Coordinates of C-alpha atoms in Angstrom, one line a residue:
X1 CA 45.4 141.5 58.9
X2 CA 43.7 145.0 58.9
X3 CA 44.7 147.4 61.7
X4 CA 42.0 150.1 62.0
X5 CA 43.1 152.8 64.7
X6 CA 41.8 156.3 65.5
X7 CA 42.1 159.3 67.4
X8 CA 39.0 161.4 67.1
X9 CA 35.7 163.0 68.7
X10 CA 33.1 160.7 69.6
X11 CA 29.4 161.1 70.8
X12 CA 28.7 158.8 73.4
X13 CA 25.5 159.1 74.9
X14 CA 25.2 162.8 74.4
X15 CA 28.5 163.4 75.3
X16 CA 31.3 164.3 73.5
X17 CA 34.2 162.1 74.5
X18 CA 37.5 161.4 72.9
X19 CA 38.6 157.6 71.9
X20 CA 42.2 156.7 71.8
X21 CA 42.7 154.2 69.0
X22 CA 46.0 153.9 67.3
X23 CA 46.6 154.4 63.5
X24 CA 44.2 156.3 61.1
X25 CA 40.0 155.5 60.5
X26 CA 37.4 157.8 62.0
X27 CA 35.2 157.3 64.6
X28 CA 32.3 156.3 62.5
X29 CA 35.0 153.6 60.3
X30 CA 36.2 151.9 63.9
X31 CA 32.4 151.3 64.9
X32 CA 31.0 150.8 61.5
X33 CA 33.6 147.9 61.5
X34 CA 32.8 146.7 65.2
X35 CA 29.4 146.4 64.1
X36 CA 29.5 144.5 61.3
X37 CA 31.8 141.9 63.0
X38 CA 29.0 141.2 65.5
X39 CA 26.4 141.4 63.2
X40 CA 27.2 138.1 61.8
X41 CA 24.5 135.3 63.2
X42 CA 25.9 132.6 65.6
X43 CA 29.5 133.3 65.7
X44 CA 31.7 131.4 68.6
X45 CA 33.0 134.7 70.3
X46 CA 35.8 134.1 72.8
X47 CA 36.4 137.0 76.2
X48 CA 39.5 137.0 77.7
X49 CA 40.8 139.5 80.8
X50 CA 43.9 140.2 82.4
X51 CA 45.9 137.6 84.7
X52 CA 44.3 137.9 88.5
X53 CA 41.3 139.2 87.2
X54 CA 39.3 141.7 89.6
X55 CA 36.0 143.2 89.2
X56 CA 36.4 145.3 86.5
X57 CA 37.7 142.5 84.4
X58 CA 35.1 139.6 85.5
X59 CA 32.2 142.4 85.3
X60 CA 33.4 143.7 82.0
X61 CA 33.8 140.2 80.6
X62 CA 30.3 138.8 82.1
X63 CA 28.8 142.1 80.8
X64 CA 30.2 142.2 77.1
X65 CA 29.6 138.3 77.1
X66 CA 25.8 138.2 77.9
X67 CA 25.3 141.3 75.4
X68 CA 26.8 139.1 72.4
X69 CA 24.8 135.7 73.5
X70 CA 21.7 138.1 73.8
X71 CA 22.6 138.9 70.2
X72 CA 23.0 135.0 69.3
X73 CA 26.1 134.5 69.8
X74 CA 28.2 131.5 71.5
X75 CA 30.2 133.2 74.2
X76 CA 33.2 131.9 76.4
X77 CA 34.8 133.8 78.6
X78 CA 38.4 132.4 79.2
X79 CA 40.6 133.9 82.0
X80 CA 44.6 133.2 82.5
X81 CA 44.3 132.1 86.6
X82 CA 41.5 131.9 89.3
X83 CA 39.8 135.1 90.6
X84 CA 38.7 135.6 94.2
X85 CA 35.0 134.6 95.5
X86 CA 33.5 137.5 96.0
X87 CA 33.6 137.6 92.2
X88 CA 31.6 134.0 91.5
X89 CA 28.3 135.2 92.5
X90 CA 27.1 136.8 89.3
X91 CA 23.7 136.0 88.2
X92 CA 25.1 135.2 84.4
X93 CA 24.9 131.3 83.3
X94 CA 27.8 131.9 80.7
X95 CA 30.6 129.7 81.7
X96 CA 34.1 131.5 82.9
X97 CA 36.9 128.8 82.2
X98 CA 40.3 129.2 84.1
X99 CA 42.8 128.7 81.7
X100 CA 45.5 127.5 84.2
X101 CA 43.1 124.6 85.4
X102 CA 41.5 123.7 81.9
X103 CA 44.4 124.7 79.4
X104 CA 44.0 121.9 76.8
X105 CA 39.7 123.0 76.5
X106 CA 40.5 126.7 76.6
X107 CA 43.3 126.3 73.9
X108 CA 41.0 124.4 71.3
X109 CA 37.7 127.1 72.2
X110 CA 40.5 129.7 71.5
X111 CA 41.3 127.7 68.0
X112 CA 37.4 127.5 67.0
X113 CA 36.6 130.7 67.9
X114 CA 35.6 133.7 65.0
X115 CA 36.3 136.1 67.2
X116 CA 38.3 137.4 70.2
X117 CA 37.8 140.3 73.0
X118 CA 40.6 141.2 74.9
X119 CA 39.4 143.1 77.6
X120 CA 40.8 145.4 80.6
X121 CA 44.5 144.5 80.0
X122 CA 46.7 146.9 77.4
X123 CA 49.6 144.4 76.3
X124 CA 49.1 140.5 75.7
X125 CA 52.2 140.1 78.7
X126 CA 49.3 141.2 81.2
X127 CA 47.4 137.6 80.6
X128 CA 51.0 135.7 81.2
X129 CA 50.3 132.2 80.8
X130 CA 48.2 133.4 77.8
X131 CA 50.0 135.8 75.8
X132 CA 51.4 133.2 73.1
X133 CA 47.6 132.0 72.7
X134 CA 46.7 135.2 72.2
X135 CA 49.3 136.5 69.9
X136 CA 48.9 133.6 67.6
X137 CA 44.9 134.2 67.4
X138 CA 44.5 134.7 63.7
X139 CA 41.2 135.6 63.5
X140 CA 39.3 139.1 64.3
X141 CA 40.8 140.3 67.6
X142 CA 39.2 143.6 69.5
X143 CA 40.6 145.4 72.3
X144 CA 38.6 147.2 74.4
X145 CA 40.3 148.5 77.5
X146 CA 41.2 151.9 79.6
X147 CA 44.7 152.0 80.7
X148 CA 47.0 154.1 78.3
X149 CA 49.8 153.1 76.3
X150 CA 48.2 150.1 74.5
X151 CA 50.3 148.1 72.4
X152 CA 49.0 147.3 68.5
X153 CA 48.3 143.1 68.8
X154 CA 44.5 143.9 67.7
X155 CA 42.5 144.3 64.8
X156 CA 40.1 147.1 66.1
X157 CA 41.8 148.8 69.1
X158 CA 39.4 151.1 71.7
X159 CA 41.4 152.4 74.0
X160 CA 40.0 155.4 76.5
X161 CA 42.4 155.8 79.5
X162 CA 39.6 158.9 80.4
X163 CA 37.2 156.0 81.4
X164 CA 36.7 154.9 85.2
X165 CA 36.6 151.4 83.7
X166 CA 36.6 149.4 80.8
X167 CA 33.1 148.6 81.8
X168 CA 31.6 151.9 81.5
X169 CA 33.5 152.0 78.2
X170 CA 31.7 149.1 77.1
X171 CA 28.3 149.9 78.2
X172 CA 29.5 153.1 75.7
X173 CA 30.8 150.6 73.1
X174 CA 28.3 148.6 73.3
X175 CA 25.4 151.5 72.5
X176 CA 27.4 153.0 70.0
X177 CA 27.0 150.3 68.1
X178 CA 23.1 149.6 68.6
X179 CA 23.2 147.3 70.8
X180 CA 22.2 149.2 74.5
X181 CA 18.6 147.1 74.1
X182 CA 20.8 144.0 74.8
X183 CA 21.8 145.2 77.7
X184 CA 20.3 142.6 80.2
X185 CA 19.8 142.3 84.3
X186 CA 22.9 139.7 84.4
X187 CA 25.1 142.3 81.8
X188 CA 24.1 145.0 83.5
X189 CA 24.7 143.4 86.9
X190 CA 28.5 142.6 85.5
X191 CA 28.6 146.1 84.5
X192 CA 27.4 148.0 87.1
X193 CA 30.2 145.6 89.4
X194 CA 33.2 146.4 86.9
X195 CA 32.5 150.5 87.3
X196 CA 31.9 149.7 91.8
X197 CA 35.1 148.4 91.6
X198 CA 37.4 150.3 89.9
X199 CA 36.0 153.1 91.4
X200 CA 36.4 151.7 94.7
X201 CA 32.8 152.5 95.4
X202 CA 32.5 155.9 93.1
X203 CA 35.0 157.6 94.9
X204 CA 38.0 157.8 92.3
X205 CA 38.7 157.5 88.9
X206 CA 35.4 159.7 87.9
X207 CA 36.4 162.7 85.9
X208 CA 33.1 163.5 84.2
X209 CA 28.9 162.8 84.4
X210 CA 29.3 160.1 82.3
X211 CA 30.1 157.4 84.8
X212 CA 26.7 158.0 86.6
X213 CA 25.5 158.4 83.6
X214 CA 25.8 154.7 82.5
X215 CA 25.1 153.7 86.0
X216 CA 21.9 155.3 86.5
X217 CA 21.3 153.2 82.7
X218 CA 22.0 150.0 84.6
X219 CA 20.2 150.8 87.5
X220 CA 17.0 150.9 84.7
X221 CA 18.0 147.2 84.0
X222 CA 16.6 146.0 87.7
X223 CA 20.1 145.4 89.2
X224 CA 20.1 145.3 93.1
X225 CA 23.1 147.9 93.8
X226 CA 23.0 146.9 97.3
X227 CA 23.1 143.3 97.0
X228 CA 25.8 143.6 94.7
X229 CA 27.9 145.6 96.9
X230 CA 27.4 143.2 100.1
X231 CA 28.4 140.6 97.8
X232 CA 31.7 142.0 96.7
X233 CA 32.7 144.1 100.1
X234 CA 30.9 142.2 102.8
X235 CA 31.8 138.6 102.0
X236 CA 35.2 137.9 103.3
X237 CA 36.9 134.9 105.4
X238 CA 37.7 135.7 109.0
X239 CA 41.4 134.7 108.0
X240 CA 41.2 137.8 105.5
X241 CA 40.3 140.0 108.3
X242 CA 42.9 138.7 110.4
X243 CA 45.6 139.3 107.7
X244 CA 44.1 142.8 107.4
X245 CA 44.5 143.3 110.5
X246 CA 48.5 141.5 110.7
X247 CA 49.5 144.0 108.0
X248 CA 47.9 147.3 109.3
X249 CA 49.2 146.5 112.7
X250 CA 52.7 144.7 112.2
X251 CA 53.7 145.3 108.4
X252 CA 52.8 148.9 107.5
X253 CA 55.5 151.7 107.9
X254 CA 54.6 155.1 108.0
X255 CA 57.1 158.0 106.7
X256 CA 54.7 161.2 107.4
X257 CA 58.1 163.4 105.9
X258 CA 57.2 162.0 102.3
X259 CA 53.6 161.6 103.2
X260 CA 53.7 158.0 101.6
X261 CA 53.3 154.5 103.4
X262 CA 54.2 150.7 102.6
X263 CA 52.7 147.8 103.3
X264 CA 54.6 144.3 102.6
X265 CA 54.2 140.7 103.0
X266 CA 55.9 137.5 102.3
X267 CA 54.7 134.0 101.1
X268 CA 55.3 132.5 105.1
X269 CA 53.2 135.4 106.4
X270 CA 50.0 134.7 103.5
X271 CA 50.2 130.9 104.0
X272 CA 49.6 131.2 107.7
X273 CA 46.5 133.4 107.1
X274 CA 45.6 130.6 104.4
X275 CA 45.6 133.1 101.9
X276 CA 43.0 132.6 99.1
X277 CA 42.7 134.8 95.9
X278 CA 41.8 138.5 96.1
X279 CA 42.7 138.4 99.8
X280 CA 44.8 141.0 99.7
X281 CA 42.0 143.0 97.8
X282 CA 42.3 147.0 98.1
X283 CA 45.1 146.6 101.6
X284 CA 47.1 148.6 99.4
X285 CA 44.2 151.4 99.7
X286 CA 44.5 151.8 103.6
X287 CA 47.6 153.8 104.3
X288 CA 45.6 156.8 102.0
X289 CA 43.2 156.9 104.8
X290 CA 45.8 157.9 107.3
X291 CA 45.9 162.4 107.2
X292 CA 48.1 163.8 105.5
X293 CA 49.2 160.8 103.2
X294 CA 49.0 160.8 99.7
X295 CA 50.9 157.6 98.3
X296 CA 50.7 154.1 99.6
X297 CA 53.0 151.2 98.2
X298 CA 52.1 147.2 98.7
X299 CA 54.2 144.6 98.1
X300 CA 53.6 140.9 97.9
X301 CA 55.7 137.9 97.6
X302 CA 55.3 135.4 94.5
X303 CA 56.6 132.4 93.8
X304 CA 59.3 133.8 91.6
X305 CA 58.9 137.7 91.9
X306 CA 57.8 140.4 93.8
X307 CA 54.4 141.9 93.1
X308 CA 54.4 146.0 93.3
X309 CA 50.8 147.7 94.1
X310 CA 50.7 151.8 94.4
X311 CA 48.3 153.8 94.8
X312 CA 48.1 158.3 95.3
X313 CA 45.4 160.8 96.4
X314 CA 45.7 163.9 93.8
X315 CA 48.3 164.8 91.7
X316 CA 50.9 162.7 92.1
X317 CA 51.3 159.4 89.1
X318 CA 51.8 156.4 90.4
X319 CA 51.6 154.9 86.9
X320 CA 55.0 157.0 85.8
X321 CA 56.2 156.2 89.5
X322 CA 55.9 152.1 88.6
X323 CA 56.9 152.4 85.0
X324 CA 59.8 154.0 85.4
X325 CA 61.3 151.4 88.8
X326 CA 59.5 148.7 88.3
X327 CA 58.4 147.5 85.8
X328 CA 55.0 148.1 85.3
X329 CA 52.1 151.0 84.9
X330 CA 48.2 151.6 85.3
X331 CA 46.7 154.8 85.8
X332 CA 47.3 158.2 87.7
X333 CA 46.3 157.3 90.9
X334 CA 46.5 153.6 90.8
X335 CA 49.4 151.6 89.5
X336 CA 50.7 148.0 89.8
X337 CA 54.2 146.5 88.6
X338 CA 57.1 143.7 89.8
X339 CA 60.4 143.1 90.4
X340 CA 62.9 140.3 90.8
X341 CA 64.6 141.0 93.6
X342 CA 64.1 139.8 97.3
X343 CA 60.6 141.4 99.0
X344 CA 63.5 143.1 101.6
X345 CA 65.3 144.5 98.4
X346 CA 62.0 145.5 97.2
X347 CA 60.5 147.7 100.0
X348 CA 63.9 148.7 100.4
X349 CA 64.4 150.0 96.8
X350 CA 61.4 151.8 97.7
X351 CA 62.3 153.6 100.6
X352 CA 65.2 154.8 99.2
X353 CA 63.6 156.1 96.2
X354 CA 60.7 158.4 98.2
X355 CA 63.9 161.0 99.1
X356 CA 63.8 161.4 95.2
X357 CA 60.2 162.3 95.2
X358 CA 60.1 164.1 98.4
X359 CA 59.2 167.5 96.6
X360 CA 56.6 166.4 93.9
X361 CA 55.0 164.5 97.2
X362 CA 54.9 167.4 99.7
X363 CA 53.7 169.8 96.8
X364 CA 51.0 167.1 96.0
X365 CA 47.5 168.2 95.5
X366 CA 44.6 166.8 96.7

């Protein structure tokens, strides 16, 4: 199996951005290669994202998907577990099969299929239930994704952590390698959601013109940006509210000395607000709106662990923060990892950790 990696310049629209890949062929090698893979008629192309897949995973996926079936291809996306329902709106007619649910179909797709995307997720681990299916692909696998530190279990690995999203890296991908005319109202509507999202409505994650860029290129494509966003941000359940409301009221603590906040709730708490997924959707995002703070920590009960959310204003890393206590990683300012302690344990390990930080969080800048 060929492993084609680079680190290089690119041009990307005009711009000149550098692509993370890992090993040794040029820019023009990695994309020469991408293109000929596609470029083979009617293949059965398989798109998989991350466990608890959020917007930039389902847009990314819907968005790469309907570009290859515009091609000719015939596309599947498969993901590990449900996603929440202010994601199943999408215009797109290609079929999104929950591998949890359907795991006898999704495992013989996976076994016919030429090729395989792995999209928005660094490390096979982050599709759980999926990461043996996925390791034991022996066909063409791609990677396109933007969080750092990728592990080597593809073929042709595009890793950018520089992007907003993997979805404006594909809409880069995809033009790089001639095909931005298949760029459609329904990928361009997955597209434009993926970059909303991870964005949290173009107000982080944006480094450079390039993000607007690529939006104001979907925008061309007829997408409704407004519709898109009521969809996603105005179409929640009245229990989701309510549990909103329960945490910022009853289950957030406050520590203005370290300028950070927590939020925590258990599985009793999320079953009386008949919790549904992508309930908890951006609470973790609150306690930043509160003066002077600059970290914010969520954590969640599971059926056998503790889920870890974090998230910073400026300078501070909540990706090093989570890597290096538990468990996980994700970007500068927005970070996600477990444990398998107790949820008290948990919130507890993290209180007793901010005295630790106290300095590189009150010399934080915004």
């Amino acid at each position: 199996m060929r492993k084609d990696a680079f680190a290089h310049e690119a041009d990307f629209l005009s711009l000149s951005i550098q692509i993370f890949v890992v090993l040794k062929n040029t820019v023009n090698e990695i994309f020469t290669s991408l293109e000929a893979l596609v470029s083979h008629p009617k293949q059965k192309i398989v798109v998989v994202t991350h466990e608890n897949p959020d917007g930039d995973a389902i847009g990314s996926a819907i968005g790469l998907g309907e570009v290859l079936k515009n091609v000719g291809h015939d596309v599947k996306i498969i993901v590990p577990n449900d996603y929440p329902a202010f994601l199943q709106w999408f215009s797109s007619e290609l079929e999104i099969l929950i591998y949890e649910r359907k795991k006898n179909r999704c495992k013989t797709i996976l076994q016919d299929a030429q090729v395989l995307f792995c999209l928005d997720f660094n490390e096979p681990k982050r599709t759980a239930r999926m990461e043996r299916a996925i390791l034991e692909f022996s066909n063409q696998k791609v990677l396109i994704d933007h969080h750092p530190y990728p592990s080597d279990f593809c073929n042709l690995m595009i890793s950018e952590p520089g992007y907003s999203s993997t979805a404006e890296l594909v809409f880069d991908v995809v033009s790089r390698i001639n095909l931005s005319g298949y760029v459609n109202h329904d990928a361009a509507e997955g597209l434009f959601t993926g970059i909303m999202t991870d964005t949290g409505c173009f107000s982080h994650n944006i480094s450079r013109p390039n993000t607007f860029q690529v939006v104001a290129k979907l925008m061309e494509a007829g997408i409704d940006s407004e519709k898109i966003h009521a969809a996603v941000y105005h179409n929640f359940s009245a229990q989701r509210m309510q549990l909103l409301g329960h945490c910022l009221a009853e289950k957030m603590q406050v520590f203005p000395e370290y300028r950070a906040a927590v939020i925590w709730l258990s599985q009793k708490e999320l079953q009386e607000y008949k919790f549904q997924p992508g309930d908890t959707e951006g609470f973790v995002n609150y306690p930043l709106s509160i003066n002077n703070i600059v970290f914010s920590a969520l954590f969640i009960e599971k059926k056998d662990y503790v889920k870890a959310s974090f998230r910073s204003k400026g300078s501070f890393p909540v990706n090093e923060f989570s890597r290096e206590h538990f468990s996980g990683g994700g970007h500068r300012n927005a970070a996600g990892g477990e444990t398998k302690i107790s949820l008290d344990e948990s919130v507890e390990k993290f209180k007793q950790l901010l005295s630790d930080y106290k300095h590189q969080l009150l010399e934080t800048t915004i």
